[in-house]
Coordinates of C-alpha atoms in Angstrom, one line a residue:
Chain A
M22 CA 60.2 109.6 96.5
K23 CA 60.7 109.4 92.7
I24 CA 64.0 109.1 90.9
L25 CA 64.7 109.8 87.2
G26 CA 67.9 108.7 85.6
K27 CA 69.5 106.8 82.7
V28 CA 70.7 103.2 82.7
V29 CA 74.3 102.1 83.0
K30 CA 74.2 98.4 82.8
Y31 CA 76.6 95.8 84.4
G32 CA 76.6 92.1 85.0
D33 CA 76.9 89.8 88.0
D34 CA 79.3 90.0 91.0
I35 CA 80.4 93.6 90.6
N36 CA 82.7 93.7 93.6
T37 CA 83.9 96.7 95.7
D38 CA 87.4 96.6 94.2
Y39 CA 85.8 97.2 90.8
I40 CA 83.6 100.0 92.2
I41 CA 86.6 101.7 93.9
P42 CA 90.0 100.0 93.7
G43 CA 92.0 99.5 97.0
K44 CA 94.7 101.9 96.0
Y45 CA 92.3 104.9 96.4
M46 CA 91.4 104.0 100.0
V47 CA 93.9 106.7 101.2
L48 CA 91.6 109.4 99.7
T49 CA 89.4 111.2 102.1
D50 CA 87.5 113.7 99.9
P51 CA 84.3 112.0 98.5
K52 CA 84.7 114.1 95.3
E53 CA 88.1 112.7 94.7
L54 CA 86.9 109.2 95.3
A55 CA 84.1 109.9 92.9
K56 CA 86.6 110.5 90.1
H57 CA 87.5 106.8 90.3
A58 CA 84.1 105.3 90.6
M59 CA 83.8 102.0 88.7
E60 CA 87.4 102.4 87.5
G61 CA 88.3 98.8 88.3
I62 CA 85.9 97.5 85.7
D63 CA 84.8 100.5 83.5
P64 CA 87.1 103.6 83.4
S65 CA 84.5 105.1 81.0
F66 CA 81.8 105.2 83.7
I67 CA 82.8 108.7 84.9
G68 CA 81.7 110.1 81.5
K69 CA 78.2 108.8 82.0
S70 CA 77.8 108.8 85.8
K71 CA 75.7 112.0 86.1
D72 CA 72.1 111.0 86.8
A73 CA 73.0 107.3 86.2
I74 CA 70.9 104.5 87.5
I75 CA 73.1 101.4 87.6
V76 CA 71.2 98.3 86.6
A77 CA 73.2 95.2 87.6
G78 CA 72.9 91.4 88.0
K79 CA 73.4 89.3 91.1
N80 CA 75.5 90.1 94.1
F81 CA 76.3 93.7 93.4
G82 CA 78.9 95.1 95.9
C83 CA 80.4 91.9 97.0
G84 CA 83.8 91.9 98.7
S85 CA 85.1 94.6 101.0
S86 CA 83.2 96.5 103.7
R87 CA 84.6 99.8 102.3
E88 CA 81.9 102.4 102.5
Q89 CA 83.9 104.4 100.0
A90 CA 82.2 102.1 97.3
P91 CA 78.7 103.6 97.7
I92 CA 80.2 107.0 98.6
S93 CA 82.1 107.1 95.3
L94 CA 78.9 106.2 93.3
K95 CA 76.8 108.7 95.2
Y96 CA 79.3 111.6 94.6
S97 CA 79.7 110.6 90.9
G98 CA 76.1 111.6 90.4
T99 CA 74.7 108.1 90.4
K100 CA 71.1 108.3 91.5
A101 CA 70.4 104.7 92.5
V102 CA 71.4 101.1 91.9
V103 CA 68.9 98.4 90.9
A104 CA 70.3 94.9 91.0
K105 CA 69.0 91.3 91.0
S106 CA 70.6 91.0 94.4
F107 CA 73.1 92.8 96.6
A108 CA 75.9 91.7 98.9
R109 CA 75.0 92.3 102.5
I110 CA 77.5 94.9 103.6
F111 CA 77.2 97.0 100.5
Y112 CA 73.4 97.0 100.8
R113 CA 73.6 98.3 104.4
N114 CA 76.3 100.8 103.6
A115 CA 74.4 102.2 100.6
I116 CA 71.3 102.8 102.7
N117 CA 73.3 104.3 105.6
I118 CA 74.9 106.9 103.3
G119 CA 71.7 107.6 101.5
L120 CA 72.2 105.9 98.1
P121 CA 68.9 104.3 97.0
V122 CA 69.2 100.6 96.3
L123 CA 66.4 98.4 94.9
E124 CA 66.3 94.6 94.3
C125 CA 64.5 93.6 91.1
E126 CA 65.0 90.3 89.3
D127 CA 63.3 91.3 86.0
L128 CA 64.6 94.7 85.2
W129 CA 68.0 93.6 83.9
D130 CA 66.6 91.9 80.8
M131 CA 64.4 94.8 79.8
V132 CA 66.9 97.6 79.8
K133 CA 69.8 98.8 77.7
D134 CA 72.5 101.4 78.3
G135 CA 71.0 104.9 78.1
D136 CA 67.4 104.0 78.7
Q137 CA 65.5 106.5 80.8
L138 CA 64.1 105.0 84.0
M139 CA 61.7 106.3 86.6
L140 CA 61.9 104.6 90.0
D141 CA 59.2 105.0 92.7
L142 CA 61.0 104.0 96.0
E143 CA 57.8 103.8 98.0
S144 CA 56.0 101.3 95.7
G145 CA 59.1 99.7 94.1
K146 CA 57.5 100.4 90.6
I147 CA 60.1 100.9 87.9
K148 CA 59.1 102.4 84.5
N149 CA 61.4 102.3 81.5
L150 CA 60.4 105.6 79.8
T151 CA 62.4 104.7 76.6
S152 CA 60.7 101.3 75.9
N153 CA 57.5 101.9 78.0
K154 CA 58.0 98.7 79.9
S155 CA 57.5 98.3 83.6
A156 CA 59.0 96.2 86.3
Q157 CA 58.3 95.7 90.0
A158 CA 61.1 95.8 92.6
Q159 CA 61.0 94.6 96.1
P160 CA 59.4 97.5 98.0
L161 CA 61.7 98.9 100.7
P162 CA 60.8 98.4 104.4
E163 CA 59.6 101.6 106.0
F164 CA 62.6 102.1 108.3
I165 CA 64.9 101.9 105.3
L166 CA 62.8 104.3 103.2
E167 CA 62.9 106.7 106.1
L168 CA 66.7 106.5 106.2
I169 CA 67.0 107.1 102.5
E170 CA 64.6 110.1 102.7
I171 CA 66.5 111.8 105.4
G172 CA 69.8 111.2 103.6
G173 CA 71.2 108.4 105.6
L174 CA 72.0 107.1 109.1
L175 CA 74.2 110.1 109.9
N176 CA 71.3 112.5 109.6
K177 CA 69.2 110.2 111.8
L178 CA 72.0 110.2 114.4
K179 CA 72.2 114.0 114.3
R180 CA 68.5 114.2 115.0
I181 CA 68.8 111.8 117.9
K182 CA 71.7 113.8 119.2
G183 CA 69.7 117.1 118.7
Chain B
M21 CA 66.4 73.3 118.4
A22 CA 68.5 76.4 118.0
N23 CA 71.8 76.7 116.1
I24 CA 74.9 78.4 117.6
I25 CA 74.3 81.7 115.8
E26 CA 70.7 81.9 117.0
K27 CA 71.8 81.2 120.6
I28 CA 74.5 83.9 120.5
L29 CA 72.1 86.5 119.0
S30 CA 69.3 85.6 121.5
R31 CA 71.6 86.3 124.4
A32 CA 73.0 89.5 122.9
S33 CA 69.5 90.8 122.2
G34 CA 68.0 89.7 125.6
K35 CA 65.5 87.4 123.9
K36 CA 64.5 83.9 124.8
E37 CA 64.8 82.8 121.2
V38 CA 65.2 84.3 117.8
M39 CA 64.1 83.1 114.3
P40 CA 65.9 83.5 111.0
G41 CA 64.7 86.7 109.3
E42 CA 63.8 88.4 112.5
I43 CA 65.3 91.8 113.0
I44 CA 66.9 92.2 116.5
E45 CA 69.0 94.8 118.2
A46 CA 72.1 93.3 119.9
N47 CA 74.6 94.6 122.5
I48 CA 78.1 94.7 120.9
D49 CA 80.9 93.1 123.0
C50 CA 83.7 94.5 120.9
A51 CA 84.1 96.8 117.9
M52 CA 87.1 97.1 115.6
V53 CA 88.2 99.7 113.1
N54 CA 91.3 100.0 110.9
E55 CA 92.6 103.2 109.4
I56 CA 90.9 103.1 106.0
T57 CA 87.4 102.6 107.5
G58 CA 88.1 104.2 110.9
H59 CA 88.9 107.6 109.6
L60 CA 85.4 107.9 108.2
T61 CA 83.9 106.6 111.5
I62 CA 85.8 109.2 113.4
K63 CA 84.7 112.0 111.0
Y64 CA 81.0 110.9 111.3
F65 CA 81.3 110.6 115.1
H66 CA 82.5 114.2 115.3
E67 CA 80.0 115.4 112.6
V68 CA 77.0 114.3 114.6
G69 CA 78.4 116.0 117.7
A70 CA 79.1 112.9 119.8
K71 CA 81.4 113.6 122.7
E72 CA 82.4 110.2 124.1
V73 CA 82.5 106.6 122.9
W74 CA 80.1 104.2 124.6
N75 CA 83.0 102.1 126.1
K76 CA 86.7 102.9 125.6
D77 CA 87.7 99.4 126.6
R78 CA 85.5 97.6 124.0
I79 CA 86.8 99.5 121.0
V80 CA 89.9 98.2 119.2
M81 CA 91.7 100.5 116.8
V82 CA 94.4 99.0 114.5
L83 CA 96.6 100.5 111.9
D84 CA 97.1 97.7 109.4
H85 CA 96.3 98.6 105.8
T86 CA 99.5 100.6 105.0
I87 CA 102.2 99.8 107.5
P88 CA 104.4 101.8 107.8
A89 CA 102.8 104.8 106.1
A90 CA 103.8 104.6 102.4
S91 CA 102.4 108.1 101.4
V92 CA 101.4 111.4 103.0
E93 CA 97.8 110.4 102.5
A94 CA 98.3 107.1 104.4
A95 CA 100.2 109.0 107.2
E96 CA 97.2 111.4 107.5
L97 CA 94.9 108.5 108.1
H98 CA 97.2 107.1 110.8
K99 CA 97.3 110.5 112.4
I100 CA 93.5 110.8 112.6
M101 CA 93.3 107.4 114.3
R102 CA 96.1 108.1 116.7
E103 CA 94.6 111.4 117.8
F104 CA 91.1 110.0 118.3
A105 CA 92.6 107.1 120.3
R106 CA 94.3 109.6 122.6
E107 CA 91.4 112.0 122.8
Q108 CA 88.9 109.1 123.7
K109 CA 91.5 107.2 125.8
I110 CA 90.9 104.1 123.8
K111 CA 92.6 101.3 125.7
H112 CA 93.4 99.1 122.7
F113 CA 95.1 101.1 120.0
Y114 CA 97.7 99.3 117.9
D115 CA 100.1 101.7 116.3
V116 CA 102.8 100.8 113.7
G117 CA 105.1 98.2 115.1
R118 CA 102.8 97.3 118.1
G119 CA 100.2 95.0 116.5
G120 CA 99.8 93.8 113.0
I121 CA 96.8 92.7 110.9
S122 CA 93.6 93.5 112.8
H123 CA 92.0 90.1 112.5
Q124 CA 95.1 88.4 113.9
I125 CA 95.3 90.9 116.7
M126 CA 91.7 90.5 117.7
I127 CA 92.1 86.8 118.5
E128 CA 95.8 86.8 119.4
K129 CA 95.5 89.6 122.0
G130 CA 92.3 88.2 123.5
H131 CA 89.8 90.9 122.4
V132 CA 87.2 88.3 121.4
K133 CA 85.6 85.6 123.6
P134 CA 83.5 82.7 122.7
G135 CA 79.8 83.7 122.6
D136 CA 80.6 87.4 121.9
V137 CA 78.9 89.6 119.3
V138 CA 81.7 91.5 117.5
V139 CA 81.6 94.0 114.6
G140 CA 84.5 95.3 112.6
A141 CA 84.6 97.8 109.9
D142 CA 86.3 95.3 107.6
S143 CA 84.7 92.5 105.7
H144 CA 87.1 89.8 107.1
T145 CA 85.8 90.4 110.6
C146 CA 84.0 87.1 110.1
T147 CA 87.4 85.5 111.1
Y148 CA 86.6 85.5 114.8
G149 CA 83.9 82.8 114.4
A150 CA 87.0 80.5 114.7
I151 CA 86.7 80.8 118.5
G152 CA 82.9 80.5 118.7
A153 CA 82.0 84.2 118.5
F154 CA 79.5 85.8 116.1
S155 CA 81.4 88.4 114.2
T156 CA 80.6 90.3 111.1
G157 CA 81.8 93.2 108.9
I158 CA 80.0 96.5 108.8
G159 CA 80.5 100.0 107.3
S160 CA 82.0 103.1 108.7
T161 CA 78.7 104.9 109.3
E162 CA 77.2 102.1 111.3
M163 CA 80.4 101.9 113.2
A164 CA 79.9 105.5 114.2
A165 CA 76.5 104.5 115.6
V166 CA 78.1 101.6 117.5
F167 CA 80.8 103.9 118.9
M168 CA 78.0 106.1 120.2
T169 CA 75.5 103.4 121.5
G170 CA 77.2 100.0 121.7
R171 CA 74.3 98.5 119.9
L172 CA 73.4 97.5 116.3
W173 CA 70.5 95.9 114.5
F174 CA 70.9 92.6 112.7
K175 CA 68.7 90.3 110.7
V176 CA 69.1 86.8 112.2
P177 CA 70.7 84.8 109.3
K178 CA 69.7 81.4 108.0
V179 CA 72.6 79.1 108.6
I180 CA 74.4 76.6 106.3
E181 CA 75.9 73.6 108.0
I182 CA 79.2 72.3 106.6
K183 CA 80.2 69.0 108.1
V184 CA 83.7 67.8 107.4
D185 CA 85.1 64.4 108.4
G186 CA 88.4 62.6 107.8
N187 CA 92.0 63.6 107.6
F188 CA 93.9 65.9 105.2
R189 CA 96.6 64.2 103.2
K190 CA 100.1 65.8 103.4
F191 CA 100.2 69.4 102.1
V192 CA 96.4 69.6 101.9
T193 CA 95.3 72.4 104.2
P194 CA 92.2 74.2 105.6
K195 CA 92.6 76.7 102.7
D196 CA 92.0 73.9 100.2
L197 CA 88.9 72.9 102.2
F198 CA 87.5 76.4 102.0
L199 CA 88.3 76.6 98.2
K200 CA 86.2 73.4 97.9
V201 CA 83.4 75.1 99.8
A202 CA 83.7 78.2 97.5
K203 CA 83.5 75.9 94.4
I204 CA 80.3 74.3 95.7
L205 CA 78.5 77.4 97.0
G206 CA 79.7 80.0 94.5
V207 CA 80.6 83.6 95.3
S208 CA 77.0 84.5 96.4
G209 CA 75.9 81.1 97.6
A210 CA 75.9 82.1 101.2
N211 CA 74.8 85.7 100.8
Y212 CA 73.2 86.9 104.1
R213 CA 73.8 83.4 105.6
G214 CA 75.9 82.1 108.5
L215 CA 78.3 79.1 107.8
E216 CA 78.8 76.7 110.7
F217 CA 81.8 74.3 110.3
K218 CA 81.7 71.1 112.2
G219 CA 82.8 67.4 112.1
S220 CA 85.9 65.5 113.1
T221 CA 88.2 67.4 110.7
I222 CA 87.2 70.7 112.2
K223 CA 87.6 69.2 115.8
D224 CA 91.2 68.2 114.8
M225 CA 91.9 71.6 113.2
S226 CA 94.1 74.2 114.9
I227 CA 92.7 77.6 115.8
A228 CA 94.8 79.0 112.9
G229 CA 93.1 76.7 110.4
R230 CA 89.7 77.6 111.8
M231 CA 90.6 81.2 111.3
T232 CA 91.4 80.6 107.7
I233 CA 88.1 78.9 106.9
C234 CA 86.0 81.5 108.9
N235 CA 88.0 84.3 107.4
M236 CA 86.9 83.3 103.9
A237 CA 83.1 83.0 104.7
I238 CA 82.6 86.5 103.2
E239 CA 84.0 85.2 99.9
V240 CA 80.8 83.2 99.4
G241 CA 78.8 86.2 100.7
G242 CA 78.6 84.8 104.3
K243 CA 77.6 87.1 107.1
A244 CA 79.6 85.0 109.6
G245 CA 81.6 81.8 109.7
I246 CA 81.6 79.9 113.0
V247 CA 83.0 76.9 114.8
E248 CA 81.8 76.0 118.3
A249 CA 84.4 76.5 121.0
D250 CA 85.9 73.3 122.4
E251 CA 89.0 72.2 124.4
K252 CA 91.3 73.4 121.7
T253 CA 89.7 76.9 121.8
L254 CA 90.0 77.1 125.6
E255 CA 93.6 76.0 125.5
Y256 CA 94.3 78.7 122.9
L257 CA 92.6 81.3 125.0
R258 CA 94.4 80.5 128.2
G259 CA 96.6 83.4 129.1
R260 CA 95.0 85.6 126.4
V261 CA 91.6 86.2 127.9
N262 CA 89.9 85.3 131.1
G263 CA 86.5 83.5 131.3
P264 CA 83.9 82.7 132.1
F265 CA 82.8 82.3 128.5
F266 CA 79.4 81.8 126.9
I267 CA 80.0 78.5 125.0
A268 CA 77.2 78.2 122.6
K269 CA 76.6 74.9 120.8
S270 CA 74.0 74.0 118.2
D271 CA 71.3 71.7 119.4
Q272 CA 71.3 68.2 117.9
D273 CA 68.0 69.0 116.1
A274 CA 69.0 72.6 115.2
E275 CA 67.6 73.8 111.9
Y276 CA 69.8 74.6 108.9
E277 CA 68.9 76.0 105.5
Q278 CA 71.3 73.6 103.8
S279 CA 73.8 71.0 104.9
L280 CA 77.0 70.1 103.1
E281 CA 79.0 67.0 103.9
L282 CA 82.6 66.8 102.8
N283 CA 85.4 64.2 103.3
A284 CA 88.8 65.6 104.0
D285 CA 90.5 62.4 102.8
D286 CA 89.2 63.0 99.2
L287 CA 90.5 66.6 99.2
L288 CA 93.3 67.6 96.8
P289 CA 95.3 70.9 96.7
L290 CA 93.0 73.5 95.0
V291 CA 93.6 76.8 93.3
S292 CA 91.2 79.6 92.8
C293 CA 91.8 81.0 89.3
P294 CA 91.4 84.5 88.0
D295 CA 89.1 86.5 88.4
A296 CA 86.7 85.0 90.9
V297 CA 87.1 83.1 94.1
D298 CA 84.8 80.3 93.1
N299 CA 86.7 79.6 89.8
V300 CA 88.3 76.7 91.6
K301 CA 90.3 73.9 90.0
P302 CA 92.6 71.2 91.2
V303 CA 96.2 72.5 91.2
S304 CA 97.1 69.6 88.9
E305 CA 94.8 71.2 86.2
V306 CA 96.7 74.5 86.1
E307 CA 100.2 73.2 86.8
G308 CA 102.8 75.0 84.7
V309 CA 101.4 78.5 84.8
E310 CA 104.5 80.7 85.1
L311 CA 104.6 83.0 88.1
D312 CA 106.2 86.4 88.5
Q313 CA 105.4 86.7 92.2
V314 CA 104.3 84.4 95.0
F315 CA 102.8 86.0 98.2
I316 CA 102.5 84.1 101.5
G317 CA 100.7 86.0 104.3
S318 CA 97.6 88.0 105.1
C319 CA 94.7 87.6 107.6
T320 CA 93.9 84.4 105.7
N321 CA 97.3 82.6 105.8
G322 CA 99.9 84.6 107.7
R323 CA 100.1 82.6 111.0
M324 CA 102.8 80.4 112.5
E325 CA 101.2 77.2 111.2
D326 CA 101.3 78.7 107.7
L327 CA 104.9 79.9 108.1
R328 CA 106.1 76.6 109.5
L329 CA 104.6 74.8 106.5
T330 CA 106.3 77.3 104.2
A331 CA 109.7 76.8 105.9
E332 CA 109.4 73.0 105.8
I333 CA 109.2 73.3 102.1
L334 CA 111.6 76.2 101.5
K335 CA 114.4 74.8 103.8
G336 CA 117.5 74.1 101.7
N337 CA 115.7 75.3 98.5
K338 CA 115.9 78.5 96.4
V339 CA 113.1 80.6 95.0
N340 CA 113.1 80.2 91.2
D341 CA 115.0 82.9 89.3
R342 CA 111.9 84.0 87.4
T343 CA 109.9 84.4 90.6
R344 CA 109.8 86.8 93.5
L345 CA 108.6 85.4 96.8
L346 CA 107.2 87.8 99.4
I347 CA 106.4 86.6 102.9
I348 CA 104.5 88.7 105.5
P349 CA 103.7 87.5 109.0
A350 CA 100.3 88.4 110.2
S351 CA 101.4 90.2 113.4
Q352 CA 104.4 91.4 115.3
D353 CA 104.0 88.3 117.6
V354 CA 103.9 85.9 114.7
F355 CA 107.0 87.7 113.2
L356 CA 108.9 87.3 116.5
D357 CA 107.9 83.6 116.9
A358 CA 109.0 83.0 113.4
L359 CA 112.3 84.7 114.1
R360 CA 112.9 82.7 117.2
E361 CA 112.1 79.4 115.5
G362 CA 114.5 80.2 112.8
L363 CA 111.9 80.4 110.0
I364 CA 112.9 83.9 109.0
E365 CA 116.4 82.8 108.3
I366 CA 115.1 79.9 106.1
F367 CA 113.0 82.4 104.2
L368 CA 115.8 84.9 103.6
L369 CA 118.3 82.1 102.6
S370 CA 115.8 80.9 100.0
G371 CA 115.7 84.3 98.4
A372 CA 112.4 85.5 99.8
T373 CA 111.6 89.1 100.8
V374 CA 110.2 89.2 104.3
A375 CA 108.2 92.4 105.2
N376 CA 106.6 93.7 108.4
P377 CA 102.9 92.9 109.2
T378 CA 100.5 94.8 106.9
C379 CA 97.5 94.2 104.6
G380 CA 99.3 96.1 101.9
A381 CA 100.1 93.4 99.4
C382 CA 96.7 91.7 99.5
Y383 CA 94.7 94.7 98.3
G384 CA 97.2 96.3 96.0
G385 CA 97.9 99.1 98.4
H386 CA 101.7 98.8 98.8
L387 CA 104.4 96.1 98.9
G388 CA 104.5 93.6 96.1
V389 CA 102.1 95.6 93.8
L390 CA 101.8 93.8 90.4
A391 CA 102.7 95.3 87.0
S392 CA 100.6 94.8 83.9
G393 CA 100.8 91.3 82.5
E394 CA 102.2 89.8 85.7
V395 CA 100.9 86.7 87.4
C396 CA 100.9 86.1 91.2
L397 CA 100.0 83.1 93.3
S398 CA 98.8 84.3 96.6
T399 CA 97.6 82.8 99.9
T400 CA 95.2 85.7 100.3
N401 CA 91.4 85.7 99.9
R402 CA 90.5 87.7 96.8
N403 CA 91.6 87.5 93.1
F404 CA 89.3 90.1 91.5
I405 CA 90.6 91.9 88.5
G406 CA 93.3 94.4 89.7
R407 CA 93.1 93.3 93.3
M408 CA 96.9 93.2 93.8
G409 CA 97.9 95.9 91.3
S410 CA 97.4 96.5 87.6
T411 CA 94.0 95.6 86.1
K412 CA 96.1 93.6 83.6
S413 CA 97.7 91.4 86.2
K414 CA 96.3 88.0 87.3
V415 CA 96.0 86.5 90.8
Y416 CA 95.6 82.8 91.7
L417 CA 94.7 81.8 95.3
A418 CA 96.1 78.8 97.0
S419 CA 97.5 77.4 100.3
P420 CA 100.9 78.2 101.7
A421 CA 102.1 74.7 100.7
T422 CA 101.1 75.2 97.1
A423 CA 102.5 78.7 97.2
A424 CA 105.9 77.6 98.6
V425 CA 106.4 74.7 96.2
S426 CA 105.3 76.9 93.3
A427 CA 107.8 79.6 94.3
I428 CA 110.6 77.0 94.1
K429 CA 109.5 75.8 90.7
G430 CA 108.6 79.2 89.3
R431 CA 105.3 77.9 88.1
I432 CA 102.1 76.6 89.7
T433 CA 102.9 73.1 91.1
D434 CA 101.0 70.5 93.0
P435 CA 102.7 70.3 96.5
T436 CA 101.6 66.7 97.0
S437 CA 104.3 65.6 94.4
F438 CA 107.0 67.7 96.2
K439 CA 109.9 65.5 97.5
G440 CA 112.1 68.3 98.9
D441 CA 114.7 68.1 96.1

């Protein structure tokens, strides 16, 4: 599975309140949530979220267990998040709702906002098409890849049910 | 040579032993949702065509984030929860006025036992480690899978041991201890790890204090905080939940990834400064910061022990003119106990606002939302930008003692110098 997108870059410890502030937790429509993605730290994100690949530092998604955080990113048009590391609950939530997440220590230093990236989820290879540099992310375990490819845990549960 | 978390996960997965890093599937003893995560779980449960939950007695549903409903949207979430609880005959559903903040309810009402594996669709689910259970936060979709199957996969975490000996000085509290841990480990220092608290200070600590330190394990990235169950735990559980219990204890030669040793005698009142929980300084270094609001409450510090400490300080004093003090007991039971002990009267006479149990103020949902430029000292667990309202407001985190003294002074004040003037 290959993903093409453009870089939107953030630093360390981007918490779930920044990704989707608590006051929006009463919203139930994912498209409405998406209008407020990253609003807590970067209200301009919505103007650049289509086909975005967020490249972040350490501990992306720390804080709350709110699944609305990866949901708001996914419905904002964000294709994937590549971070130096992820907070545990966000990582599981992202995979479960079908938002690709990759861990890569080196990428952050070799990209700038707007660079075109190509991610290969199977191999973890990342190519910066703008600068022609490459980085290697931690390849995803097979069961996680499978979850992302079928669109998340819900689709898997439907299959089990069916 | 296993630690407490490995022992609990071994038992729950039916394995003789488990190793850190190993992926296991565990039976879930109890699962909790609140209205902001639960409505998604319910939607997904229906979407996949599931008909019946795996066990109607092992699911706890709590309305706590916006109590009572402050908007039509919040009321709709309550309605979804209420209808699902009725339809599925969920035994433990806590409606408005019947419960309080979920993490307090889970322990107070006896839904968690020592040795249990508990999941909650809320990050502060790690609180229940206070009574020797393994408990951790999960998302709404996984919770739908738990509702269907009663099982979930976990990676066995590495564990950090935090050994604390000695006695707290007057007005130094378990909250200050955790802020010290946050300063040492940093906000991602325990990512994917368990935190086991032990030592004479922890032995002497109330269940309320143990809940405070386990509650904040997530603020350093922790998967779970835990204290082994002891006589104090059993005494607390008497009348709340019947045994027998699985009392897991770490072996003498248990393996830890890292060990911290702290001395409670050396500990001073601490404050976590904006905008990160690990930005911790002694209160004395930030004394004088003017406060628009002080909030005492939440799943971190809204229990009787916290309210008694607050009342001891507020008795006969007035909240400073420049400052608003908001006090929210963690549950209906705590509220009633505080009322019967005369604490609520002390709060009201001091000029505080006392509100019903809810998470509202802590996450900027409702009650005590901050305006731009405002500064709040809060006994809660997060001080991210905009956490309690405007993205141009600031939040400092501290103990109830520091909060109460600071409310009287109208500025951040070291409680150890307080003489009750």
